CSV table of C-alpha atoms in Angstrom, one decimal:
chain,number,residue,atom,x,y,z
L,15,MET,CA,147.8,94.0,82.7
L,16,ALA,CA,145.9,97.1,83.8
L,17,SER,CA,142.5,96.5,85.4
L,18,ALA,CA,140.3,99.0,83.8
L,19,THR,CA,136.7,99.9,85.0
L,20,VAL,CA,134.2,101.5,82.8
L,21,ALA,CA,131.2,103.3,84.5
L,22,ARG,CA,128.3,104.6,82.5
L,23,LYS,CA,127.1,107.9,83.7
L,24,SER,CA,124.0,108.5,81.7
L,25,GLN,CA,122.3,106.8,78.9
L,26,THR,CA,119.2,108.2,77.2
L,27,PHE,CA,117.6,108.9,73.4
L,28,VAL,CA,119.0,111.8,71.9
L,29,ALA,CA,116.4,113.5,69.5
L,30,PRO,CA,117.0,116.1,66.7
L,31,SER,CA,117.6,119.4,67.9
L,32,ALA,CA,115.0,121.2,65.7
L,33,ALA,CA,111.7,120.3,64.2
L,34,PRO,CA,111.5,118.9,60.7
L,35,ALA,CA,111.7,121.6,57.8
L,36,ALA,CA,108.5,120.6,56.3
L,37,PRO,CA,105.6,118.3,57.3
L,38,ALA,CA,106.4,115.8,54.3
L,39,THR,CA,109.6,114.9,56.2
L,40,GLU,CA,107.3,113.3,59.0
L,41,ALA,CA,106.3,110.8,56.5
L,42,THR,CA,107.1,106.9,56.8
L,43,LEU,CA,110.0,106.5,54.3
L,44,GLU,CA,110.2,103.4,52.1
L,45,LEU,CA,113.5,101.5,52.0
L,46,SER,CA,115.3,100.4,49.0
L,47,ALA,CA,115.2,96.8,47.6
L,48,ILE,CA,118.8,96.3,48.9
L,49,ASP,CA,117.9,98.0,52.2
L,50,ARG,CA,115.1,95.4,52.6
L,51,VAL,CA,117.5,92.5,52.2
L,52,PRO,CA,116.6,90.4,55.3
L,53,GLY,CA,120.3,89.6,56.1
L,54,LEU,CA,121.1,93.4,56.6
L,55,ARG,CA,118.8,93.6,59.7
L,56,HIS,CA,121.7,93.2,62.0
L,57,THR,CA,124.0,95.7,63.9
L,58,VAL,CA,127.4,96.7,62.9
L,59,ARG,CA,129.8,97.5,65.9
L,60,SER,CA,132.9,99.3,66.1
L,61,LEU,CA,135.2,101.2,68.6
L,62,HIS,CA,137.1,104.4,67.6
L,63,VAL,CA,139.9,105.6,69.6
L,64,PHE,CA,140.9,109.2,69.8
L,65,ARG,CA,144.0,110.2,71.6
L,66,ARG,CA,142.9,114.0,72.1
L,67,ASP,CA,145.2,116.8,71.1
L,68,LYS,CA,145.1,118.8,74.4
L,69,ASP,CA,145.5,122.1,72.4
L,70,ALA,CA,142.1,121.1,70.4
L,71,ALA,CA,138.5,121.9,70.8
L,72,GLY,CA,138.7,123.8,74.2
L,73,ALA,CA,137.7,122.5,77.6
L,74,ARG,CA,134.4,121.0,77.1
L,75,PRO,CA,134.3,117.1,77.6
L,76,PRO,CA,134.0,115.3,74.4
L,77,ALA,CA,130.8,113.4,75.3
L,78,GLU,CA,129.0,116.8,75.9
L,79,VAL,CA,130.4,118.0,72.6
L,80,ILE,CA,129.5,114.9,70.6
L,81,ARG,CA,126.0,114.6,72.1
L,82,ALA,CA,125.1,118.0,71.1
L,83,ALA,CA,126.6,117.4,67.5
L,84,LEU,CA,124.5,114.2,67.3
L,85,SER,CA,121.3,116.0,68.0
L,86,ARG,CA,122.1,118.5,65.5
L,87,ALA,CA,123.0,116.0,62.8
L,88,LEU,CA,119.9,114.1,63.4
L,89,VAL,CA,118.1,117.1,62.0
L,90,ASP,CA,119.5,116.4,58.7
L,91,TYR,CA,119.5,112.6,59.2
L,92,ARG,CA,116.1,112.1,60.8
L,93,PRO,CA,115.7,108.5,59.8
L,94,PHE,CA,118.5,107.7,62.4
L,95,ALA,CA,116.3,109.0,65.0
L,96,GLY,CA,113.4,107.1,63.7
L,97,ARG,CA,112.1,103.4,64.0
L,98,PHE,CA,111.7,100.5,61.6
L,99,VAL,CA,108.2,99.5,61.0
L,100,GLY,CA,106.7,96.8,58.6
L,101,SER,CA,108.2,93.2,57.9
L,102,VAL,CA,111.5,92.7,56.5
L,103,ALA,CA,110.6,89.2,55.4
L,104,ALA,CA,107.6,90.4,53.3
L,105,ALA,CA,109.9,93.1,51.9
L,106,GLU,CA,107.7,95.8,53.3
L,107,ALA,CA,110.0,97.3,56.0
L,108,CYS,CA,110.2,101.1,56.0
L,109,VAL,CA,111.5,103.9,58.5
L,110,ALA,CA,109.0,106.0,60.4
L,111,CYS,CA,110.6,109.2,61.2
L,112,THR,CA,109.2,109.4,64.9
L,113,ASP,CA,112.0,111.3,66.1
L,114,ASP,CA,112.2,108.9,69.1
L,115,GLY,CA,116.0,109.5,69.0
L,116,ALA,CA,119.3,107.7,68.8
L,117,TRP,CA,120.5,105.8,71.9
L,118,PHE,CA,123.3,107.7,73.6
L,119,VAL,CA,125.7,106.5,76.4
L,120,GLU,CA,128.0,108.7,78.4
L,121,ALA,CA,130.8,106.6,80.3
L,122,VAL,CA,134.1,107.1,82.0
L,123,ALA,CA,137.3,104.8,82.5
L,124,ASP,CA,139.5,104.9,85.4
L,125,CYS,CA,142.7,104.6,83.4
L,126,SER,CA,144.5,106.1,80.4
L,127,LEU,CA,144.5,104.9,76.9
L,128,ASP,CA,148.2,104.1,77.3
L,129,ASP,CA,147.4,101.9,80.3
L,130,VAL,CA,145.3,99.7,78.0
L,131,ASN,CA,147.8,100.0,75.0
L,132,GLY,CA,145.5,102.1,73.1
L,133,LEU,CA,143.0,99.4,72.7
L,134,ASP,CA,145.4,97.4,70.3
L,135,TYR,CA,144.8,93.7,70.2
L,136,PRO,CA,144.3,91.9,72.6
L,137,LEU,CA,141.8,94.3,74.0
L,138,MET,CA,142.4,95.1,77.7
L,139,VAL,CA,138.9,96.4,78.1
L,140,ARG,CA,135.8,94.2,77.3
L,141,GLU,CA,134.1,95.5,74.1
L,142,GLU,CA,130.8,95.1,75.9
L,143,ASP,CA,132.0,97.9,78.3
L,144,LEU,CA,132.7,100.3,75.4
L,145,LEU,CA,130.0,99.7,73.1
L,146,PRO,CA,126.3,101.1,73.7
L,147,SER,CA,123.4,98.6,74.6
L,148,PRO,CA,120.0,99.4,75.0
L,149,GLU,CA,117.8,99.0,78.1
L,150,GLU,CA,117.0,95.4,79.1
L,151,GLY,CA,114.3,93.8,76.9
L,152,VAL,CA,114.8,96.1,74.0
L,153,ASP,CA,115.9,94.6,70.6
L,154,PRO,CA,119.2,96.4,69.5
L,155,THR,CA,118.0,96.0,65.8
L,156,SER,CA,114.8,98.2,66.4
L,157,ILE,CA,117.0,101.2,67.1
L,158,PRO,CA,118.8,102.4,63.9
L,159,PHE,CA,121.7,104.1,65.8
L,160,MET,CA,123.5,103.9,69.0
L,161,MET,CA,126.6,105.6,70.4
L,162,GLN,CA,128.7,105.7,73.5
L,163,VAL,CA,131.5,108.0,74.2
L,164,THR,CA,133.9,106.8,76.9
L,165,GLU,CA,136.2,109.3,78.5
L,166,PHE,CA,139.7,108.2,79.7
L,167,ALA,CA,141.8,109.7,82.5
L,168,CYS,CA,144.4,110.9,80.0
L,169,GLY,CA,141.8,113.1,78.2
L,170,GLY,CA,141.4,110.6,75.4
L,171,PHE,CA,138.1,109.0,74.5
L,172,VAL,CA,136.5,106.0,72.8
L,173,VAL,CA,133.5,106.2,70.5
L,174,GLY,CA,131.6,103.0,70.5
L,175,LEU,CA,129.2,102.8,67.4
L,176,VAL,CA,126.3,100.3,66.9
L,177,ALA,CA,124.3,100.8,63.5
L,178,VAL,CA,121.6,98.7,61.9
L,179,HIS,CA,123.0,97.9,58.4
L,180,THR,CA,119.3,98.2,57.0
L,181,LEU,CA,119.5,101.9,57.0
L,182,ALA,CA,123.2,102.6,55.5
L,183,ASP,CA,126.1,101.0,54.2
L,184,GLY,CA,129.5,101.5,55.3
L,185,LEU,CA,130.1,104.6,53.1
L,186,GLY,CA,126.7,105.9,54.4
L,187,ALA,CA,127.3,105.3,58.1
L,188,ALA,CA,130.7,107.0,57.7
L,189,GLN,CA,128.9,110.0,55.9
L,190,PHE,CA,126.5,110.3,58.8
L,191,ILE,CA,129.4,110.1,61.4
L,192,ASN,CA,131.5,112.7,59.5
L,193,ALA,CA,128.5,115.1,59.9
L,194,ILE,CA,128.4,114.6,63.5
L,195,ALA,CA,132.1,115.5,63.8
L,196,GLU,CA,131.6,118.4,61.5
L,197,PHE,CA,128.8,119.9,63.9
L,198,ALA,CA,131.2,118.9,66.9
L,199,ARG,CA,133.9,121.1,65.1
L,200,GLY,CA,131.4,124.1,64.9
L,201,LEU,CA,130.3,123.9,61.4
L,202,ASP,CA,126.8,125.2,60.5
L,203,LYS,CA,126.0,122.5,58.0
L,204,PRO,CA,127.6,119.2,56.8
L,205,THR,CA,129.9,119.3,54.0
L,206,VAL,CA,128.0,116.6,52.2
L,207,GLU,CA,124.3,117.2,51.9
L,208,PRO,CA,122.4,113.9,52.6
L,209,VAL,CA,120.4,112.3,50.2
L,210,TRP,CA,117.5,109.9,50.8
L,211,ALA,CA,116.5,108.8,47.3
L,212,ARG,CA,115.9,105.3,48.0
L,213,ALA,CA,113.4,105.0,45.1
L,214,LEU,CA,116.3,105.5,42.7
L,215,ILE,CA,117.9,102.2,43.6
L,216,PRO,CA,116.8,99.5,41.2
L,217,ASN,CA,114.0,97.4,42.3
L,218,PRO,CA,113.8,94.2,40.3
L,219,PRO,CA,110.9,91.7,40.5
L,220,LYS,CA,111.4,89.7,43.6
L,221,LEU,CA,112.5,86.1,43.3
L,222,PRO,CA,111.3,83.0,45.2
L,223,PRO,CA,113.2,82.7,48.4
L,224,GLY,CA,115.9,80.0,48.3
L,225,PRO,CA,116.4,77.5,51.0
L,226,PRO,CA,117.0,79.2,54.5
L,227,PRO,CA,120.7,79.9,55.0
L,228,SER,CA,122.6,77.6,57.4
L,229,PHE,CA,124.0,79.3,60.6
L,230,LYS,CA,126.4,76.5,61.6
L,231,SER,CA,128.9,77.3,64.2
L,232,PHE,CA,132.4,76.6,62.9
L,233,GLY,CA,134.4,77.7,65.8
L,234,PHE,CA,136.6,80.0,63.8
L,235,GLN,CA,139.6,81.5,65.7
L,236,TYR,CA,140.7,85.4,65.6
L,237,PHE,CA,144.0,86.2,64.1
L,238,ALA,CA,145.4,89.6,63.0
L,239,THR,CA,148.5,90.6,61.3
L,240,ASP,CA,150.0,93.8,59.9
L,241,VAL,CA,151.4,94.2,56.4
L,242,THR,CA,153.9,97.0,55.8
L,243,SER,CA,153.1,99.5,53.0
L,244,ASP,CA,156.3,98.6,51.3
L,245,ARG,CA,155.4,95.0,51.0
L,246,VAL,CA,152.1,95.7,49.5
L,247,ALA,CA,153.7,98.0,47.2
L,248,HIS,CA,156.3,95.6,46.1
L,249,VAL,CA,153.4,93.0,45.2
L,250,LYS,CA,151.6,95.7,43.3
L,251,ALA,CA,154.7,96.6,41.2
L,252,GLU,CA,155.3,92.7,40.5
L,253,TYR,CA,151.7,92.3,39.3
L,254,PHE,CA,152.0,95.5,37.0
L,255,GLN,CA,155.4,94.0,35.6
L,256,ALA,CA,153.7,90.7,34.9
L,257,THR,CA,150.3,91.9,33.4
L,258,GLY,CA,150.7,95.5,32.5
L,259,GLN,CA,147.7,96.1,35.0
L,260,TYR,CA,147.3,98.0,38.2
L,261,CYS,CA,145.7,96.2,41.4
L,262,SER,CA,144.9,97.5,44.8
L,263,ALA,CA,146.1,97.0,48.2
L,264,PHE,CA,142.7,95.3,48.6
L,265,ASP,CA,143.3,92.7,45.9
L,266,VAL,CA,146.6,91.9,47.1
L,267,ALA,CA,145.4,91.5,50.9
L,268,ILE,CA,142.3,89.2,50.1
L,269,ALA,CA,144.1,87.3,47.5
L,270,LYS,CA,146.7,86.3,50.3
L,271,VAL,CA,144.1,85.5,52.8
L,272,TRP,CA,142.1,83.4,50.4
L,273,GLN,CA,145.1,81.3,49.4
L,274,ALA,CA,146.5,81.0,52.9
L,275,ARG,CA,143.2,79.9,54.3
L,276,THR,CA,142.7,77.5,51.4
L,277,ARG,CA,146.1,75.8,51.8
L,278,ALA,CA,145.9,75.7,55.6
L,279,VAL,CA,142.2,74.1,55.5
L,280,LYS,CA,143.4,71.5,52.9
L,281,TYR,CA,140.2,71.2,51.0
L,282,SER,CA,140.2,68.6,48.5
L,283,PRO,CA,141.7,69.8,45.2
L,284,GLU,CA,138.5,69.6,43.2
L,285,ALA,CA,136.3,71.3,45.9
L,286,GLU,CA,135.0,74.8,45.1
L,287,VAL,CA,136.1,77.7,47.2
L,288,HIS,CA,134.7,81.3,47.2
L,289,VAL,CA,135.6,84.7,48.2
L,290,CYS,CA,132.6,87.1,48.6
L,291,PHE,CA,133.1,91.1,48.9
L,292,PHE,CA,130.6,93.8,48.8
L,293,ALA,CA,131.4,96.4,46.0
L,294,ASN,CA,130.1,99.9,46.0
L,295,THR,CA,127.9,100.6,43.0
L,296,ARG,CA,127.2,104.2,43.3
L,297,HIS,CA,129.2,104.8,40.3
L,298,LEU,CA,127.1,102.4,38.2
L,299,LEU,CA,124.1,104.6,39.2
L,300,THR,CA,125.4,108.0,38.2
L,301,PRO,CA,122.5,108.7,35.9
L,302,MET,CA,120.0,108.4,38.8
L,303,LEU,CA,121.8,109.4,41.8
L,304,PRO,CA,122.7,113.0,42.5
L,305,LYS,CA,126.0,113.9,40.9
L,306,GLU,CA,127.4,115.7,44.1
L,307,GLY,CA,126.9,112.5,46.2
L,308,GLY,CA,125.3,112.3,49.7
L,309,PHE,CA,123.2,109.1,49.1
L,310,TYR,CA,123.8,107.1,52.2
L,311,GLY,CA,121.6,104.0,51.8
L,312,ASN,CA,122.8,100.6,50.9
L,313,CYS,CA,124.3,100.6,47.6
L,314,PHE,CA,126.5,97.7,47.0
L,315,TYR,CA,126.5,94.3,45.2
L,316,PRO,CA,127.9,90.9,46.5
L,317,VAL,CA,130.8,90.1,44.2
L,318,THR,CA,131.7,86.3,44.5
L,319,VAL,CA,134.9,84.8,43.1
L,320,THR,CA,134.8,81.0,42.6
L,321,ALA,CA,137.7,78.6,41.9
L,322,THR,CA,138.8,75.0,42.8
L,323,ALA,CA,140.7,74.8,45.9
L,324,GLY,CA,143.5,73.2,43.8
L,325,ASP,CA,143.8,76.1,41.7
L,326,VAL,CA,144.0,78.6,44.5
L,327,ALA,CA,146.5,76.6,46.7
L,328,ALA,CA,148.8,75.9,43.7
L,329,ALA,CA,148.7,79.2,42.0
L,330,GLY,CA,151.2,82.0,42.5
L,331,LEU,CA,150.0,85.0,44.5
L,332,LEU,CA,149.8,87.1,41.3
L,333,ASP,CA,147.5,84.6,39.7
L,334,VAL,CA,145.1,84.6,42.6
L,335,ILE,CA,145.2,88.5,42.4
L,336,LYS,CA,144.2,88.3,38.9
L,337,MET,CA,141.3,85.9,39.9
L,338,ILE,CA,140.0,88.8,42.1
L,339,ARG,CA,140.4,91.5,39.5
L,340,ASP,CA,138.6,89.3,37.2
L,341,GLY,CA,135.7,89.1,39.5
L,342,LYS,CA,135.8,92.8,40.0
L,343,SER,CA,135.6,93.3,36.3
L,344,ARG,CA,132.3,91.4,36.2
L,345,LEU,CA,130.7,93.9,38.5
L,346,PRO,CA,129.0,96.3,36.0
L,347,MET,CA,127.5,93.4,34.0
L,348,GLU,CA,126.4,91.4,37.0
L,349,PHE,CA,124.8,94.5,38.7
L,350,ALA,CA,123.0,95.5,35.6
L,351,LYS,CA,121.6,91.9,35.1
L,352,TRP,CA,120.3,92.1,38.6
L,353,ALA,CA,119.0,95.4,38.2
L,354,SER,CA,117.0,94.3,35.1
L,355,GLY,CA,115.6,91.1,36.8
L,356,ASP,CA,117.7,88.9,34.5
L,357,VAL,CA,118.9,86.6,37.4
L,358,LYS,CA,117.5,83.2,38.5
L,359,VAL,CA,119.2,83.3,42.1
L,360,ASP,CA,119.2,86.3,44.3
L,361,PRO,CA,122.8,87.5,44.7
L,362,TYR,CA,121.9,89.2,48.0
L,363,GLU,CA,120.8,85.8,49.4
L,364,LEU,CA,124.2,84.8,51.1
L,365,THR,CA,125.5,81.3,51.8
L,366,PHE,CA,127.2,80.9,55.0
L,367,GLU,CA,129.2,77.6,54.3
L,368,HIS,CA,132.7,76.7,55.4
L,369,ASN,CA,134.2,77.3,51.8
L,370,VAL,CA,133.1,80.8,51.6
L,371,LEU,CA,135.3,83.5,52.9
L,372,PHE,CA,133.5,86.8,53.4
L,373,VAL,CA,135.8,90.1,53.1
L,374,SER,CA,135.1,93.6,54.5
L,375,ASP,CA,137.4,96.6,53.7
L,376,TRP,CA,137.1,99.5,56.4
L,377,THR,CA,140.1,101.4,54.8
L,378,ARG,CA,138.2,103.6,52.3
L,379,LEU,CA,134.7,104.2,54.1
L,380,GLY,CA,135.6,107.4,55.7
L,381,PHE,CA,135.8,106.4,59.4
L,382,PHE,CA,139.6,107.2,59.5
L,383,GLU,CA,138.8,110.9,58.5
L,384,VAL,CA,136.5,111.6,61.3
L,385,ASP,CA,137.6,114.5,63.6
L,386,TYR,CA,135.3,115.6,66.4
L,387,GLY,CA,137.8,118.5,67.1
L,388,TRP,CA,140.6,116.5,68.9
L,389,GLY,CA,142.2,115.0,65.8
L,390,LYS,CA,141.5,111.9,63.7
L,391,PRO,CA,141.2,108.3,65.2
L,392,SER,CA,144.3,106.6,66.4
L,393,ASN,CA,142.7,103.2,66.2
L,394,ILE,CA,139.5,101.7,64.8
L,395,ILE,CA,138.4,98.2,65.8
L,396,PRO,CA,135.6,96.8,63.8
L,397,PHE,CA,133.7,93.7,65.0
L,398,ASN,CA,132.4,92.3,61.9
L,399,TYR,CA,132.5,88.5,63.1
L,400,ALA,CA,130.0,85.8,63.6
L,401,ASP,CA,130.6,82.2,64.2
L,402,TYR,CA,128.8,81.1,61.2
L,403,MET,CA,131.0,83.0,58.8
L,404,ALA,CA,134.6,82.9,57.7
L,405,VAL,CA,135.5,86.5,57.7
L,406,ALA,CA,138.5,88.8,57.0
L,407,VAL,CA,138.4,92.5,57.6
L,408,LEU,CA,140.9,95.0,56.3
L,409,GLY,CA,141.7,98.0,58.4
L,410,ALA,CA,144.8,100.0,59.6
L,411,PRO,CA,147.2,99.3,62.5
L,412,PRO,CA,147.1,101.9,65.3
L,413,VAL,CA,148.9,105.3,64.7
L,414,PRO,CA,151.7,105.8,64.2
L,415,LYS,CA,152.2,102.4,62.3
L,416,LYS,CA,151.8,102.3,58.6
L,417,GLY,CA,150.4,99.6,56.3
L,418,THR,CA,147.4,97.4,56.4
L,419,ARG,CA,145.9,95.4,59.3
L,420,ILE,CA,144.2,92.0,58.2
L,421,MET,CA,141.9,91.0,60.8
L,422,THR,CA,140.6,87.4,60.4
L,423,GLN,CA,138.1,84.8,61.9
L,424,CYS,CA,138.1,82.2,59.2
L,425,VAL,CA,140.0,79.0,60.5
L,426,GLU,CA,139.4,76.5,63.3
L,427,GLU,CA,141.9,75.8,66.0
L,428,LYS,CA,143.3,72.8,64.4
L,429,HIS,CA,144.2,75.0,61.1
L,430,LEU,CA,145.4,78.0,62.8
L,431,MET,CA,149.2,77.4,62.9
L,432,ASP,CA,149.3,76.5,59.4
L,433,PHE,CA,147.3,79.6,58.4
L,434,LYS,CA,149.7,81.7,60.3
L,435,ASP,CA,152.5,80.2,58.8
L,436,GLU,CA,151.0,80.8,55.3
L,437,MET,CA,150.4,84.4,56.2
L,438,LYS,CA,153.9,84.8,57.3
L,439,THR,CA,155.1,84.3,53.9
L,440,PHE,CA,153.5,87.7,52.9
L,441,PHE,CA,156.3,89.5,54.8
């Protein structure tokens, strides 16, 4: 195993490269009802590996190019250079466009990407060395956006991103990163014009808060596996043949994880088990949001599918996929009821219990399309894990492999072998 050393060369705040176009943009901006969900005031961390095509983007160092592009992108996305003000708990949080800047770190590694297996799992470089962190004593959730570019001896580089979920969901964050990449490639303006428009998001009456969530540590273990495109296509074809309806790779993958976990843990048959995923709702707000897109705030709804452990464990995989599909079909109705205030329990107040599996899909957000001038990423490693949550993350295996990578942290050590055995039946 290579011994890799990462040295940080510089770290500083990067401000917008130009003054705001109008005094009005200097205002404090109100966040939406979804942005202000207390559970979103956390950081989302990820590593993005670029193998660097030697014939692309000239001789300028990636960190220099990306830093200048970040500064230019912040002109159009000023809230990412601002600071949060007000109380999230009191639903008063806003963003002050202070132009204090995004935190940017430039670093170098003394090895090639091949020396560390392209940062495939298990990581041969500590994630903490490749992710930006603020100066000592600074709360990372007070800075909307942080970025670190680590250049490797081979010419490749890794971009470490840390973003506060309060300001943008996955689609919105990827839109911002793609704007940075477009400026890095020399474009004069971003392809997608950013839209703030938080006032267009429904703002139903605030419900009385429920009991505080439990943050019990479960000791869940990490396990990742790759599923071939052919295998997923085979299951999708089986589902269509049985039902006459289509399903997605997402439906197939999370149905398998949910069932494998339920079987491995051996919940009592009558116990309820849940799977929760966060569905984009931009298409449900087309009368309000601009038709050309560009909205980068939080615009999702937590969809929860519930069944008894006995039903999930005993069912065929196609039946579990249908449970997921039925849950997705309820999205328009459930989102409309929440938007009109016709709910008694806030769906955005999540419960972190052992029997709830949370799923995050990184395959369709736009991060795999980012190109700073040296080609698209060869690998993306998200860190969507907390010890009080059972989590499954869908991504892609490193290039040139094809298929779906399922990254989980959802069972304890005592259930891990059974879980792995259940997942193996997928292949």
